Every structure is written in C-alpha cells, then in structure tokens.
C-alpha cells in the first residue's frame, strides 16, 4: 500500500510543478506582450513628434540664417503660400523659396525675379501643408504633417525694418 501512496504523491507533486510552470509561462508571456505594446505606442508617438517638428525646425533655422532687413518675405507658388528668403552673393540677389507642393515640403534656390514653378523645388520632407503669416516682426508658421495634425512656430525677426 505504501508503494501506491508514494506513486500518488509523485503525481500530485508533478501536477503542482506543471501548474506552477504554466502560471509562470503565462505571466512571462503577458509581460512580453504588454512590453511590446508599450514599445509600439512609444515608437508611434516618437515618429509623430519627429514628423511634426522636423519641418518646422528646418524652416525656422532657414529663417534664422537669413534674418536680415527685408530678407524674409511671403510669396505664392501656384496659389500656395511660400516663404521667400533673399540673400546677396557677389552683388547678385538670390531667393530661396520654401513651400509645399505634391505632399512635400520643397525648396528651390533661384536668382531674384525668376518665376518659380511648383515642380521646380527639391522635395525635402513629406508634408501636407504650410502656411506663413507675417505681422510686423512676427512670423507665424503652421505646418500640417502627414498625420493631419497642425503644429505652429512663431519667429521674431530681429533685423526686420
């Protein structure tokens, strides 16, 4: 009878160990799945922030590089607003046009007075829209990213007339 009892105890021990292992495996799987979801959401948010801020940062830096009296103007390319940055090189005036066309933020560098066509610009980054408003020395930029969200930046022009 002892032999039967010992064998029964071993089965109970084995089942307890197996159940404990299954609980541990399920807990580990839950932690991994939860961690993967948190990581996925974090990466998505970081991509959205990068997408939304990169275009504005690029344009703001271009404005700061060209912050001279009368060098920052607003123009239009094919009916869309454009930022026009003027600079003089070897006594000739050139313009950098920054605008959105065909789903991209574009930039083109031309001699002053040359008509800019929408397809002339070099695509810089995917972008749905860009609006530029100037109020005295304040320039307000509104960029619409590929996610459809609008982001704004305001630049104070230090050298404006």
Coordinates of C-alpha atoms in Angstrom, one line a residue:
X1 CA 0.0 0.0 0.0
X2 CA 2.9 2.3 0.6
X3 CA 4.0 1.9 -2.9
X4 CA 0.6 3.1 -4.2
X5 CA 0.7 6.0 -1.8
X6 CA 4.2 7.1 -2.9
X7 CA 3.3 6.9 -6.6
X8 CA 0.1 9.1 -5.9
X9 CA 2.3 11.7 -4.1
X10 CA 4.6 11.8 -7.1
X11 CA 1.7 12.5 -9.4
X12 CA 0.4 15.3 -7.2
X13 CA 4.0 16.8 -7.0
X14 CA 4.3 16.6 -10.8
X15 CA 0.9 18.2 -11.4
X16 CA 1.7 21.0 -8.9
X17 CA 5.1 21.7 -10.6
X18 CA 3.4 21.6 -14.0
X19 CA 0.7 24.1 -12.9
X20 CA 3.3 26.4 -11.3
X21 CA 5.3 26.3 -14.6
X22 CA 2.2 27.1 -16.6
X23 CA 1.4 30.1 -14.4
X24 CA 5.0 31.3 -14.7
X25 CA 4.9 30.9 -18.5
X26 CA 1.6 32.7 -18.8
X27 CA 2.9 35.6 -16.6
X28 CA 6.0 35.9 -18.7
X29 CA 4.0 35.9 -21.9
X30 CA 1.7 38.6 -20.6
X31 CA 4.7 40.8 -19.6
X32 CA 6.3 40.4 -23.0
X33 CA 3.1 41.2 -24.9
X34 CA 2.4 44.2 -22.6
X35 CA 6.0 45.4 -23.1
X36 CA 5.7 45.1 -26.9
X37 CA 2.5 47.1 -26.9
X38 CA 4.1 49.9 -24.8
X39 CA 7.2 49.9 -27.1
X40 CA 5.0 50.1 -30.2
X41 CA 3.0 53.0 -28.8
X42 CA 6.2 54.9 -27.8
X43 CA 7.7 54.5 -31.2
X44 CA 4.5 55.7 -32.8
X45 CA 4.4 58.8 -30.6
X46 CA 8.1 59.5 -31.3
X47 CA 7.5 59.2 -35.0
X48 CA 4.6 61.6 -34.9
X49 CA 6.7 64.1 -32.9
X50 CA 9.6 63.8 -35.3
X51 CA 7.3 64.2 -38.3
X52 CA 5.5 67.2 -36.9
X53 CA 8.5 69.1 -35.6
X54 CA 11.2 68.4 -38.2
X55 CA 9.6 70.5 -40.9
X56 CA 9.0 73.5 -38.6
X57 CA 12.5 73.3 -37.2
X58 CA 14.0 73.2 -40.7
X59 CA 12.1 76.3 -41.8
X60 CA 12.8 78.2 -38.6
X61 CA 16.5 77.5 -39.0
X62 CA 16.4 78.7 -42.6
X63 CA 14.7 81.9 -41.4
X64 CA 17.3 82.5 -38.7
X65 CA 20.1 82.0 -41.2
X66 CA 18.6 84.7 -43.4
X67 CA 17.4 87.1 -40.7
X68 CA 18.4 90.4 -42.4
X69 CA 16.4 93.5 -43.1
X70 CA 14.0 92.8 -45.9
X71 CA 15.3 89.3 -46.5
X72 CA 12.2 87.4 -45.3
X73 CA 9.0 87.8 -47.4
X74 CA 5.9 85.8 -48.1
X75 CA 5.1 84.8 -51.7
X76 CA 3.0 82.3 -53.6
X77 CA 3.8 79.3 -55.7
X78 CA 0.8 78.2 -57.8
X79 CA -1.6 79.8 -55.3
X80 CA 0.0 78.2 -52.2
X81 CA 1.8 80.3 -49.6
X82 CA 5.6 80.3 -49.8
X83 CA 8.4 81.6 -47.7
X84 CA 10.9 83.7 -49.7
X85 CA 14.3 84.3 -48.2
X86 CA 16.6 86.7 -50.1
X87 CA 20.4 86.8 -49.9
X88 CA 23.1 88.7 -51.9
X89 CA 26.1 86.8 -53.2
X90 CA 28.7 88.6 -55.3
X91 CA 26.4 91.6 -55.7
X92 CA 23.6 89.4 -57.1
X93 CA 20.4 88.7 -55.2
X94 CA 19.1 85.2 -54.9
X95 CA 16.0 83.8 -53.3
X96 CA 15.3 80.6 -51.5
X97 CA 11.6 79.6 -51.9
X98 CA 10.2 77.2 -49.4
X99 CA 6.6 75.8 -50.0
X100 CA 4.5 72.7 -50.0
X101 CA 3.5 71.0 -53.3
X102 CA 2.6 67.5 -54.1
X103 CA 2.6 66.3 -50.5
X104 CA 6.2 67.5 -49.9
X105 CA 7.9 70.5 -48.3
X106 CA 10.1 71.8 -51.1
X107 CA 12.9 74.3 -51.5
X108 CA 14.3 76.0 -54.6
X109 CA 17.2 78.5 -54.9
X110 CA 16.8 80.9 -57.8
X111 CA 18.0 84.3 -59.0
X112 CA 15.8 87.1 -57.9
X113 CA 13.0 87.7 -60.4
X114 CA 12.9 84.1 -61.8
X115 CA 9.4 82.7 -61.8
X116 CA 9.2 79.6 -59.6
X117 CA 7.0 76.7 -60.8
X118 CA 5.7 74.2 -58.2
X119 CA 7.7 71.3 -59.6
X120 CA 11.0 73.3 -59.5
X121 CA 11.6 72.7 -55.8
X122 CA 13.6 69.9 -54.4
X123 CA 11.4 67.7 -52.1
X124 CA 12.7 67.9 -48.5
X125 CA 10.1 66.1 -46.4
X126 CA 6.6 64.7 -46.7
X127 CA 4.2 67.5 -45.6
X128 CA 0.5 68.2 -46.2
X129 CA 0.6 71.9 -45.8
X130 CA 2.4 75.0 -44.7
X131 CA 1.0 78.5 -44.1
X132 CA 3.0 81.6 -43.3
X133 CA 1.7 84.8 -41.8
X134 CA 3.7 87.9 -41.1
X135 CA 2.6 90.5 -38.6
X136 CA 5.3 93.2 -38.3
X137 CA 8.4 91.4 -37.0
X138 CA 6.5 88.3 -36.0
X139 CA 6.3 85.4 -38.5
X140 CA 3.9 82.6 -37.7
X141 CA 4.4 79.2 -39.4
X142 CA 1.8 76.5 -39.4
X143 CA 2.7 73.1 -40.7
X144 CA 0.3 70.2 -41.3
X145 CA 2.1 66.9 -41.0
X146 CA 1.4 63.6 -42.7
X147 CA -0.7 62.7 -39.7
X148 CA -3.0 65.6 -40.3
X149 CA -2.0 67.5 -37.2
X150 CA -1.2 71.2 -37.3
X151 CA 1.9 72.5 -35.4
X152 CA 2.8 76.1 -35.1
X153 CA 6.0 78.0 -34.6
X154 CA 6.4 81.8 -34.1
X155 CA 9.7 83.5 -35.1
X156 CA 10.6 87.0 -34.1
X157 CA 12.6 88.6 -36.9
X158 CA 15.4 90.6 -35.2
X159 CA 16.6 92.5 -38.3
X160 CA 13.2 93.5 -39.8
X161 CA 12.9 97.1 -40.9

